[in-house]
Amino acid sequence: MNQAWVLGQRALREAWRTPDALLPTLFIPLFFLVVNVGQAAKIFPSASTEFLHGQGYGAFQLPSSLLLAASFGTAALFLVEEIEGGYFDKLRATPISRTSLVLGRLIGDGVKSVLITMAIIVLGIVFGISIASGALGFVLLVLLTALWAVVYVGAMQLIALKTRSAAATNSGSLIFFPLLFLTPNFVPRDQLTRPMEIAASINPVTYVMEAMRSFILEDLNWHKIWPGFLVVAVLGALVLALNVRVINRYD
């Protein structure tokens, strides 16, 4: 784990040296939050919309913005640069475990996601959104968002290792957008049309979003929380195993 942390610190230094790469991570999620709330807030007034639990529509939309921010990880693109420049081959030649090679960048992006998530939530609180589940809910919300960021970056790293192409890796990142919109993004799942409800129910991102939303709108509702953590645990273990397998067979 010490090797992974050292590599994680290196990934964080890369991010610190390229702050311009972080600007879209903040701007685009906040842009979508403002636009979505501006379009639909009057349709769902807080006083008469049961699923808002007394809050404004911005509270309902905040998880979408957090998921979007968590899906802007740059680790895979930095990895492609290392592959193209030959530095990744040098790392593989050192006595570093393959698991640490994978975890290093994931740790770096996880830490970045914690900071970005906290910044977005604090901005939301400034504009009237409250975390109904309190301090523990705030911590768990940040943790769940960061874990999703790690899962997503792990999937992008897998594409980078398989294709060794910046273009393919960048294109692969676009898969998140259909996944995001095949969720109960604008209304709860039970208010979707039947085909959309089925699509949302088989989409793992739905359960992460619903868990995040429960932290904001309700007191700790473990019935909604545990599926979100289960999804990131299962997907995280899967992408880690696949990344290690690909590196072991890398030539």
CSV table of C-alpha atoms in Angstrom, one decimal:
chain,number,residue,atom,x,y,z
A,1,MET,CA,0.0,0.0,0.0
A,2,ASN,CA,3.0,2.3,0.6
A,3,GLN,CA,4.0,2.0,-3.0
A,4,ALA,CA,0.4,2.8,-4.2
A,5,TRP,CA,0.4,5.9,-1.9
A,6,VAL,CA,3.8,7.1,-3.3
A,7,LEU,CA,2.4,6.8,-6.9
A,8,GLY,CA,-0.8,8.5,-5.7
A,9,GLN,CA,1.2,11.5,-4.4
A,10,ARG,CA,2.9,11.6,-7.8
A,11,ALA,CA,-0.5,11.7,-9.5
A,12,LEU,CA,-1.6,14.5,-7.2
A,13,ARG,CA,1.5,16.5,-8.1
A,14,GLU,CA,0.6,16.1,-11.8
A,15,ALA,CA,-2.8,17.5,-11.1
A,16,TRP,CA,-1.3,20.4,-9.1
A,17,ARG,CA,0.9,21.3,-12.1
A,18,THR,CA,-2.0,21.3,-14.5
A,19,PRO,CA,-4.8,23.3,-12.7
A,20,ASP,CA,-6.5,24.2,-16.0
A,21,ALA,CA,-7.5,20.5,-16.3
A,22,LEU,CA,-9.6,20.9,-13.2
A,23,LEU,CA,-11.7,23.8,-14.4
A,24,PRO,CA,-14.1,21.8,-16.5
A,25,THR,CA,-14.5,19.4,-13.6
A,26,LEU,CA,-16.1,22.3,-11.6
A,27,PHE,CA,-17.6,24.4,-14.3
A,28,ILE,CA,-19.5,21.8,-16.3
A,29,PRO,CA,-21.3,20.1,-13.4
A,30,LEU,CA,-22.3,23.5,-11.9
A,31,PHE,CA,-23.5,24.6,-15.4
A,32,PHE,CA,-25.7,21.6,-15.7
A,33,LEU,CA,-27.0,22.2,-12.2
A,34,VAL,CA,-28.0,25.8,-12.9
A,35,VAL,CA,-29.5,24.9,-16.3
A,36,ASN,CA,-31.6,21.9,-15.0
A,37,VAL,CA,-32.9,23.8,-12.0
A,38,GLY,CA,-33.7,26.8,-14.1
A,39,GLN,CA,-35.7,24.7,-16.5
A,40,ALA,CA,-37.6,22.6,-14.1
A,41,ALA,CA,-37.8,24.3,-10.7
A,42,LYS,CA,-41.2,25.8,-11.3
A,43,ILE,CA,-42.6,22.5,-12.4
A,44,PHE,CA,-41.6,21.0,-9.1
A,45,PRO,CA,-42.2,23.6,-6.3
A,46,SER,CA,-40.8,22.5,-3.0
A,47,ALA,CA,-44.1,23.2,-1.1
A,48,SER,CA,-46.2,20.7,-3.2
A,49,THR,CA,-43.7,18.2,-4.5
A,50,GLU,CA,-43.5,15.2,-2.2
A,51,PHE,CA,-40.2,13.8,-3.4
A,52,LEU,CA,-38.4,17.0,-2.6
A,53,HIS,CA,-39.0,16.6,1.1
A,54,GLY,CA,-39.4,20.4,1.6
A,55,GLN,CA,-36.3,21.4,-0.3
A,56,GLY,CA,-35.9,23.1,-3.7
A,57,TYR,CA,-35.4,21.2,-6.9
A,58,GLY,CA,-31.6,22.0,-6.8
A,59,ALA,CA,-31.3,19.5,-3.9
A,60,PHE,CA,-32.8,16.8,-6.2
A,61,GLN,CA,-30.4,17.7,-9.0
A,62,LEU,CA,-27.2,18.0,-7.0
A,63,PRO,CA,-26.3,14.3,-7.1
A,64,SER,CA,-26.3,14.5,-10.9
A,65,SER,CA,-23.8,17.3,-10.8
A,66,LEU,CA,-21.6,15.4,-8.3
A,67,LEU,CA,-21.6,12.3,-10.5
A,68,LEU,CA,-20.7,14.4,-13.5
A,69,ALA,CA,-17.8,16.0,-11.6
A,70,ALA,CA,-16.6,12.5,-10.4
A,71,SER,CA,-16.5,11.3,-14.0
A,72,PHE,CA,-14.0,13.9,-15.3
A,73,GLY,CA,-10.9,12.0,-14.0
A,74,THR,CA,-7.7,12.7,-16.0
A,75,ALA,CA,-5.7,9.7,-14.7
A,76,ALA,CA,-6.3,7.6,-17.9
A,77,LEU,CA,-5.1,10.4,-20.2
A,78,PHE,CA,-2.0,10.9,-18.1
A,79,LEU,CA,-1.4,7.1,-18.3
A,80,VAL,CA,-1.6,7.2,-22.1
A,81,GLU,CA,1.0,10.0,-22.1
A,82,GLU,CA,3.3,7.7,-20.0
A,83,ILE,CA,2.7,4.8,-22.3
A,84,GLU,CA,3.5,6.8,-25.4
A,85,GLY,CA,6.6,8.3,-23.8
A,86,GLY,CA,7.9,5.0,-22.5
A,87,TYR,CA,7.8,5.9,-18.8
A,88,PHE,CA,5.2,3.3,-18.1
A,89,ASP,CA,7.6,0.6,-19.3
A,90,LYS,CA,10.2,1.9,-16.9
A,91,LEU,CA,7.7,1.7,-14.0
A,92,ARG,CA,6.8,-1.9,-15.0
A,93,ALA,CA,10.6,-2.8,-14.9
A,94,THR,CA,10.9,-1.6,-11.3
A,95,PRO,CA,10.0,-3.9,-8.3
A,96,ILE,CA,6.5,-2.3,-7.9
A,97,SER,CA,3.5,-4.5,-7.5
A,98,ARG,CA,1.1,-4.4,-10.4
A,99,THR,CA,-1.7,-3.7,-8.0
A,100,SER,CA,0.2,-0.6,-6.8
A,101,LEU,CA,0.6,0.6,-10.4
A,102,VAL,CA,-3.1,0.5,-10.8
A,103,LEU,CA,-4.0,2.0,-7.4
A,104,GLY,CA,-1.6,4.9,-7.5
A,105,ARG,CA,-3.6,6.9,-10.0
A,106,LEU,CA,-6.9,5.8,-8.6
A,107,ILE,CA,-5.8,7.1,-5.2
A,108,GLY,CA,-4.8,10.4,-6.7
A,109,ASP,CA,-8.1,10.8,-8.5
A,110,GLY,CA,-10.0,9.7,-5.4
A,111,VAL,CA,-8.4,12.5,-3.3
A,112,LYS,CA,-9.1,15.1,-6.0
A,113,SER,CA,-12.7,14.0,-6.1
A,114,VAL,CA,-13.0,14.4,-2.3
A,115,LEU,CA,-11.9,18.0,-2.6
A,116,ILE,CA,-14.0,18.8,-5.7
A,117,THR,CA,-17.1,17.1,-4.2
A,118,MET,CA,-16.7,19.1,-1.0
A,119,ALA,CA,-16.4,22.4,-3.0
A,120,ILE,CA,-19.6,21.7,-5.0
A,121,ILE,CA,-21.6,20.6,-1.9
A,122,VAL,CA,-20.5,23.7,0.0
A,123,LEU,CA,-21.5,25.9,-2.9
A,124,GLY,CA,-24.9,24.1,-2.9
A,125,ILE,CA,-25.3,24.8,0.8
A,126,VAL,CA,-24.5,28.5,0.2
A,127,PHE,CA,-27.4,28.6,-2.3
A,128,GLY,CA,-29.9,27.0,0.1
A,129,ILE,CA,-29.4,23.2,-0.3
A,130,SER,CA,-29.2,21.4,3.0
A,131,ILE,CA,-27.9,17.9,3.8
A,132,ALA,CA,-30.9,16.3,5.7
A,133,SER,CA,-28.8,13.4,7.0
A,134,GLY,CA,-26.4,15.7,8.9
A,135,ALA,CA,-22.7,15.6,9.3
A,136,LEU,CA,-22.5,11.8,8.9
A,137,GLY,CA,-24.5,12.0,5.7
A,138,PHE,CA,-22.2,14.7,4.4
A,139,VAL,CA,-19.1,12.5,5.0
A,140,LEU,CA,-20.8,9.5,3.4
A,141,LEU,CA,-21.9,11.6,0.5
A,142,VAL,CA,-18.4,12.8,-0.2
A,143,LEU,CA,-17.1,9.2,0.3
A,144,LEU,CA,-19.6,7.7,-2.1
A,145,THR,CA,-18.8,10.3,-4.8
A,146,ALA,CA,-15.1,9.7,-4.4
A,147,LEU,CA,-15.5,6.0,-4.7
A,148,TRP,CA,-17.6,6.4,-7.8
A,149,ALA,CA,-14.7,8.6,-9.2
A,150,VAL,CA,-12.3,5.8,-8.5
A,151,VAL,CA,-14.5,3.2,-10.3
A,152,TYR,CA,-14.9,5.4,-13.3
A,153,VAL,CA,-11.3,6.3,-13.6
A,154,GLY,CA,-10.4,2.6,-13.2
A,155,ALA,CA,-12.7,1.8,-16.2
A,156,MET,CA,-11.0,4.6,-18.2
A,157,GLN,CA,-7.5,3.3,-17.3
A,158,LEU,CA,-8.6,-0.1,-18.6
A,159,ILE,CA,-9.4,1.4,-21.9
A,160,ALA,CA,-6.1,3.3,-21.9
A,161,LEU,CA,-4.1,0.1,-21.2
A,162,LYS,CA,-6.0,-1.9,-23.9
A,163,THR,CA,-5.9,0.7,-26.6
A,164,ARG,CA,-2.8,2.8,-25.7
A,165,SER,CA,-4.6,5.6,-27.5
A,166,ALA,CA,-5.5,9.1,-26.1
A,167,ALA,CA,-8.2,9.4,-28.7
A,168,ALA,CA,-9.8,6.1,-27.8
A,169,THR,CA,-9.6,6.8,-24.1
A,170,ASN,CA,-11.1,10.2,-24.5
A,171,SER,CA,-14.0,8.8,-26.6
A,172,GLY,CA,-14.5,6.0,-24.1
A,173,SER,CA,-15.2,8.7,-21.4
A,174,LEU,CA,-18.3,9.7,-23.2
A,175,ILE,CA,-20.1,6.5,-22.2
A,176,PHE,CA,-21.0,8.2,-18.9
A,177,PHE,CA,-23.5,10.6,-20.5
A,178,PRO,CA,-25.9,7.9,-21.7
A,179,LEU,CA,-25.5,6.2,-18.4
A,180,LEU,CA,-26.3,9.4,-16.6
A,181,PHE,CA,-29.5,10.1,-18.6
A,182,LEU,CA,-30.7,6.5,-18.2
A,183,THR,CA,-31.2,7.2,-14.5
A,184,PRO,CA,-34.0,8.9,-12.6
A,185,ASN,CA,-32.2,12.1,-13.3
A,186,PHE,CA,-35.2,14.6,-13.4
A,187,VAL,CA,-37.8,12.7,-11.4
A,188,PRO,CA,-37.9,9.6,-9.0
A,189,ARG,CA,-37.8,6.2,-10.6
A,190,ASP,CA,-41.4,5.4,-9.9
A,191,GLN,CA,-42.5,8.4,-12.0
A,192,LEU,CA,-40.6,7.3,-15.1
A,193,THR,CA,-42.3,5.7,-18.1
A,194,ARG,CA,-42.2,1.9,-17.9
A,195,PRO,CA,-39.4,1.4,-20.6
A,196,MET,CA,-37.3,4.1,-18.9
A,197,GLU,CA,-37.9,2.7,-15.5
A,198,ILE,CA,-36.7,-0.7,-16.7
A,199,ALA,CA,-33.6,0.9,-18.2
A,200,ALA,CA,-32.9,2.9,-15.1
A,201,SER,CA,-33.3,-0.2,-12.9
A,202,ILE,CA,-30.6,-2.2,-14.7
A,203,ASN,CA,-28.3,0.8,-14.8
A,204,PRO,CA,-25.8,0.7,-11.8
A,205,VAL,CA,-25.4,4.4,-11.8
A,206,THR,CA,-29.1,4.7,-10.7
A,207,TYR,CA,-28.4,3.1,-7.3
A,208,VAL,CA,-25.4,5.4,-6.7
A,209,MET,CA,-27.5,8.4,-7.6
A,210,GLU,CA,-30.4,7.3,-5.4
A,211,ALA,CA,-28.1,6.8,-2.4
A,212,MET,CA,-26.5,10.2,-2.9
A,213,ARG,CA,-29.9,11.8,-3.2
A,214,SER,CA,-31.1,10.1,0.0
A,215,PHE,CA,-28.2,11.8,1.9
A,216,ILE,CA,-29.5,15.2,0.8
A,217,LEU,CA,-33.2,14.8,1.0
A,218,GLU,CA,-33.7,12.4,3.9
A,219,ASP,CA,-32.3,11.3,7.2
A,220,LEU,CA,-30.1,8.2,6.9
A,221,ASN,CA,-32.1,5.8,4.9
A,222,TRP,CA,-30.0,2.7,4.7
A,223,HIS,CA,-32.5,0.9,2.4
A,224,LYS,CA,-31.4,3.4,-0.3
A,225,ILE,CA,-27.8,3.8,0.9
A,226,TRP,CA,-26.4,0.3,0.9
A,227,PRO,CA,-27.2,-0.5,-2.8
A,228,GLY,CA,-25.1,2.5,-3.8
A,229,PHE,CA,-22.1,1.4,-1.8
A,230,LEU,CA,-22.6,-2.2,-3.0
A,231,VAL,CA,-22.4,-1.0,-6.6
A,232,VAL,CA,-19.2,0.9,-6.2
A,233,ALA,CA,-17.6,-2.0,-4.2
A,234,VAL,CA,-18.5,-4.6,-6.8
A,235,LEU,CA,-17.5,-2.4,-9.8
A,236,GLY,CA,-14.4,-1.2,-8.0
A,237,ALA,CA,-13.2,-4.8,-7.3
A,238,LEU,CA,-14.0,-5.7,-11.0
A,239,VAL,CA,-12.1,-2.8,-12.6
A,240,LEU,CA,-9.1,-3.3,-10.2
A,241,ALA,CA,-8.9,-7.0,-11.1
A,242,LEU,CA,-9.2,-6.3,-14.8
A,243,ASN,CA,-6.5,-3.6,-14.7
A,244,VAL,CA,-4.1,-5.8,-12.9
A,245,ARG,CA,-4.8,-8.6,-15.4
A,246,VAL,CA,-4.2,-6.4,-18.4
A,247,ILE,CA,-0.9,-5.1,-16.9
A,248,ASN,CA,0.3,-8.6,-16.2
A,249,ARG,CA,-0.3,-9.5,-19.8
A,250,TYR,CA,1.0,-6.2,-21.1
A,251,ASP,CA,3.8,-6.5,-23.7
